[in-house]
Amino acid sequence: MNQVNFKNLSFTSININNRIIQSANIQEKNNFYFFPKHIHKNAEVYYFIEGLCKMDIGKETIIGETDNIIIIFPNIVHSFYLDSNSTCKFIHIHFDLYKLTSLLMNKEELNIDLSSILCSLNDYYKFKGNCNTIPLLYSIINDINDSNPFSETLCNLRLLELFILFIKEENISTLFLPSKSSRVTRYVLLALDYIKQNYSEKILISDIANSLNISSRYLSKLFYESTSLTIGQFLNIYRINKAIDLMNTTNNSLTDISLSVGLGDIQHFSKLFKNIIGVNPRKYKKMIFQN
């Protein structure tokens, strides 16, 4: 596989005009709605307009109620459900946290590693929406599907403003990192991209490190510091997440799905799936069909 020419890499390839928000909409759920445990490689924002729901996030059960904003960070197992027949209405946004982070990593003297800051807080973060944050969420909803060429850029800017306001209001310290952190984040972003491009094949940490011209030990250290996961853990979660996508969108057998995400042994796939999601893939697929 080709090595990355790191000297020619620039963050201008990940800029404010790139697609950062994957989806944004207003949803309504009712009548004991239940969506089983799952994971995403993206981060999620929920803003609850009315009603309430419960979420199992990591090892915690939390309640989302009117005016709450809940951020769920990437690669966190979570579920969403209502324990009554009432209605819950909410804004739901999926976005690429690492691309959003890259927008704050361009200054030579000041770098904000947003993904590391947020992911170090918890598996999620819950806070009260206010007159500054709530209008930004509605503006994203209004503009996300607009055909105007500037609409997506505006949505990205509003999402960035939302997180800057959140960080400012929550008084989170250690925001400002040495300028070398931009180089660290580039390595991690390139490692993530390598996994994205090659997850269906056998991947060794040395394969990724060699493509970046750095040592496996150094890459493993940077990756863990940025994501709080080892490369192996992230790769397993990414593969299970892709398997869940296929289970939701195709009629492929579990054996075929296992092969297509780089987990050829169906027994290993089933064991890994249960360890991450909490149920085996056959039971999970049945739960998806029922819902």
XYZ file of C-alpha atoms in Angstrom:
291
model
C 0.000 0.000 0.000
C 1.199 3.519 -0.805
C 2.996 5.622 1.762
C 1.605 9.025 2.640
C 3.702 12.004 1.641
C 3.244 13.804 4.919
C 5.157 16.910 3.845
C 2.578 17.653 1.182
C -0.379 17.181 3.507
C -2.261 20.304 4.474
C -5.353 20.836 6.545
C -6.722 22.978 3.746
C -8.024 19.644 2.385
C -10.376 19.589 5.376
C -11.951 23.025 5.409
C -15.162 24.811 6.207
C -16.660 23.836 2.845
C -16.283 20.073 3.374
C -19.254 17.963 4.381
C -19.026 17.818 8.157
C -22.711 17.347 9.030
C -23.879 13.947 7.771
C -27.558 14.421 8.627
C -29.770 16.855 10.534
C -33.515 16.599 11.063
C -36.410 16.882 13.484
C -37.874 13.544 14.607
C -40.863 12.411 16.635
C -41.044 9.085 18.441
C -43.877 7.655 20.543
C -45.652 4.508 21.754
C -42.761 2.827 23.607
C -40.336 3.379 20.718
C -37.115 1.410 21.150
C -33.876 1.466 19.179
C -31.347 -1.106 20.434
C -27.715 -0.534 21.333
C -25.583 0.644 18.433
C -22.472 2.690 17.669
C -21.468 5.416 15.226
C -18.140 6.598 13.937
C -19.670 10.090 13.956
C -20.735 12.178 16.937
C -24.384 13.014 17.607
C -26.242 16.003 18.994
C -29.764 15.675 20.399
C -31.869 18.684 21.359
C -35.180 17.770 22.995
C -38.009 20.040 21.873
C -40.710 18.331 23.924
C -41.275 15.125 25.865
C -38.547 12.885 27.210
C -36.660 9.704 26.411
C -34.140 7.413 28.022
C -30.714 6.547 26.678
C -28.282 3.872 27.750
C -24.910 5.464 26.968
C -21.890 3.383 27.871
C -22.680 2.097 31.348
C -25.099 4.875 32.287
C -28.829 5.415 31.789
C -29.702 9.081 31.302
C -32.919 10.986 30.619
C -33.305 13.502 27.815
C -36.053 16.035 28.497
C -37.303 19.347 27.131
C -34.487 21.855 26.401
C -31.723 19.332 27.126
C -28.857 19.089 24.639
C -27.008 15.776 24.695
C -23.760 15.170 22.787
C -22.771 11.534 22.264
C -19.167 11.084 21.222
C -17.899 8.697 18.508
C -17.625 4.949 19.081
C -19.794 4.907 22.218
C -22.373 2.114 22.490
C -25.809 3.612 23.146
C -29.537 3.011 22.795
C -32.638 5.226 22.630
C -36.070 4.370 23.991
C -39.344 5.632 25.446
C -40.843 3.853 28.434
C -44.342 5.271 27.853
C -46.747 5.906 24.949
C -46.098 9.669 25.066
C -44.393 11.619 22.274
C -40.794 12.770 22.232
C -39.811 15.411 19.655
C -36.156 16.275 19.093
C -33.515 17.660 16.751
C -30.956 15.023 15.767
C -27.624 15.858 14.116
C -24.875 13.453 12.994
C -21.483 15.022 12.295
C -17.813 14.176 11.824
C -16.090 15.315 15.021
C -12.596 14.921 13.580
C -13.352 17.130 10.584
C -14.863 19.709 12.910
C -11.705 19.531 15.021
C -9.524 20.143 11.980
C -11.128 23.553 11.455
C -9.552 24.690 14.724
C -6.106 23.302 13.991
C -4.903 25.773 11.351
C -3.423 28.514 13.482
C 0.322 28.327 14.017
C 0.281 29.719 17.550
C -3.072 28.491 18.858
C -4.547 25.031 18.411
C -7.734 23.640 19.946
C -7.965 19.858 19.830
C -11.757 19.747 20.095
C -12.130 15.981 19.727
C -9.657 15.225 22.523
C -11.201 17.852 24.799
C -14.735 16.541 24.341
C -13.969 12.835 24.364
C -11.935 13.204 27.556
C -15.006 14.539 29.383
C -17.177 11.436 29.258
C -18.968 9.109 26.845
C -21.496 11.929 26.462
C -22.200 15.421 27.688
C -25.579 16.812 28.747
C -26.399 20.481 29.269
C -29.281 22.927 29.084
C -29.983 24.702 25.811
C -30.191 28.494 25.955
C -30.914 31.565 23.820
C -27.484 31.257 22.165
C -27.326 27.537 21.411
C -30.926 26.644 20.513
C -31.249 29.073 17.543
C -28.045 27.629 16.061
C -29.594 24.141 16.045
C -32.766 25.333 14.328
C -30.701 27.255 11.767
C -28.804 24.062 10.903
C -32.114 22.231 10.402
C -33.477 25.006 8.195
C -30.395 25.233 5.959
C -28.988 21.708 5.781
C -31.012 20.691 2.720
C -31.017 24.111 1.059
C -29.654 24.016 -2.494
C -27.818 27.310 -2.046
C -24.068 26.573 -2.379
C -23.327 28.506 0.833
C -25.854 26.660 2.996
C -23.588 23.770 3.948
C -20.786 26.177 4.849
C -23.179 28.146 7.052
C -24.285 24.936 8.773
C -20.670 23.996 9.472
C -20.003 27.436 10.926
C -23.075 27.213 13.147
C -22.063 23.786 14.423
C -18.594 25.112 15.165
C -20.097 28.101 16.979
C -22.302 25.752 19.009
C -19.274 23.848 20.287
C -17.200 26.956 20.936
C -20.086 28.374 23.000
C -20.377 25.064 24.834
C -16.661 24.982 25.656
C -16.692 28.638 26.698
C -19.747 28.320 28.927
C -18.586 25.076 30.512
C -15.258 26.711 31.430
C -13.222 23.770 30.156
C -9.512 24.337 30.684
C -6.491 22.977 28.796
C -7.969 24.082 25.490
C -4.803 25.539 24.130
C -2.226 23.074 22.926
C 1.272 23.580 21.544
C 1.441 24.111 17.798
C 2.961 20.645 17.335
C -0.490 19.221 18.203
C -1.642 20.042 14.671
C 0.952 17.576 13.408
C -0.182 14.989 15.993
C -3.801 15.375 14.896
C -2.765 14.933 11.261
C -1.216 11.573 12.093
C -4.361 10.465 13.903
C -6.635 11.682 11.089
C -4.493 9.832 8.551
C -4.641 6.675 10.673
C -8.435 6.967 10.814
C -8.544 7.430 7.053
C -6.332 4.371 6.556
C -8.742 2.273 8.627
C -11.701 3.681 6.690
C -10.084 2.720 3.378
C -8.778 -0.723 4.411
C -11.052 -2.078 7.186
C -12.278 -4.947 4.978
C -8.727 -6.335 4.805
C -6.301 -7.572 7.443
C -4.725 -4.524 9.122
C -1.682 -4.496 11.369
C -0.655 -1.432 13.363
C 2.668 -1.626 11.530
C 0.827 -1.290 8.199
C -0.665 2.034 9.292
C 2.554 3.271 10.885
C 4.612 2.386 7.796
C 2.210 4.313 5.574
C 2.863 7.390 7.747
C 6.619 6.831 8.053
C 6.491 6.700 11.863
C 6.972 3.920 14.403
C 4.116 1.703 15.566
C 4.798 2.638 19.193
C 4.644 6.381 18.463
C 1.450 6.039 16.418
C -0.201 3.919 19.113
C 0.664 6.555 21.732
C -0.728 9.438 19.655
C -3.861 7.516 18.726
C -4.696 6.594 22.314
C -4.064 10.141 23.562
C -6.447 11.529 20.932
C -9.252 8.937 21.005
C -8.915 7.164 24.400
C -8.935 3.918 22.400
C -6.175 1.655 21.164
C -5.948 1.258 17.394
C -7.140 -2.348 17.773
C -10.169 -1.263 19.820
C -11.068 1.425 17.316
C -10.690 -0.970 14.386
C -12.981 -3.524 16.039
C -15.598 -0.878 16.818
C -15.371 0.509 13.276
C -15.873 -2.951 11.774
C -18.860 -3.710 14.014
C -20.325 -0.316 13.129
C -19.991 -1.127 9.413
C -21.586 -4.517 10.076
C -24.546 -2.802 11.742
C -24.893 -0.515 8.708
C -25.061 -3.583 6.464
C -27.555 -5.301 8.759
C -29.777 -2.220 8.517
C -29.491 -1.709 4.764
C -29.031 -5.155 3.146
C -30.335 -8.702 3.310
C -26.814 -10.136 3.375
C -26.184 -13.136 5.607
C -24.187 -12.620 8.781
C -21.396 -14.731 7.278
C -21.205 -12.434 4.236
C -21.316 -9.355 6.448
C -18.552 -10.743 8.633
C -16.361 -11.311 5.575
C -17.076 -7.887 4.102
C -15.959 -6.025 7.243
C -12.718 -7.948 7.621
C -13.870 -10.387 10.315
C -13.869 -13.615 8.340
C -14.506 -16.013 11.218
C -18.241 -15.913 12.039
C -17.568 -17.124 15.588
C -15.027 -14.363 16.173
C -17.467 -11.855 14.633
C -20.308 -13.002 16.892
C -18.148 -12.883 20.027
C -16.763 -9.450 19.180
C -20.250 -8.150 18.321
C -21.664 -9.316 21.660
C -18.718 -7.872 23.600
C -19.268 -4.433 22.027
C -23.070 -4.250 21.618
C -24.228 -6.564 24.401
C -26.207 -9.048 22.299
C -25.179 -11.461 19.550
C -25.671 -10.361 15.909
C -28.590 -12.751 15.263
C -30.547 -11.325 18.178
C -29.626 -7.794 17.154
C -30.821 -8.373 13.597
C -34.115 -9.715 14.949
C -34.481 -6.595 17.121
C -33.922 -4.369 14.079
C -36.571 -6.272 12.117
C -39.083 -5.927 14.968
C -38.532 -2.187 15.153
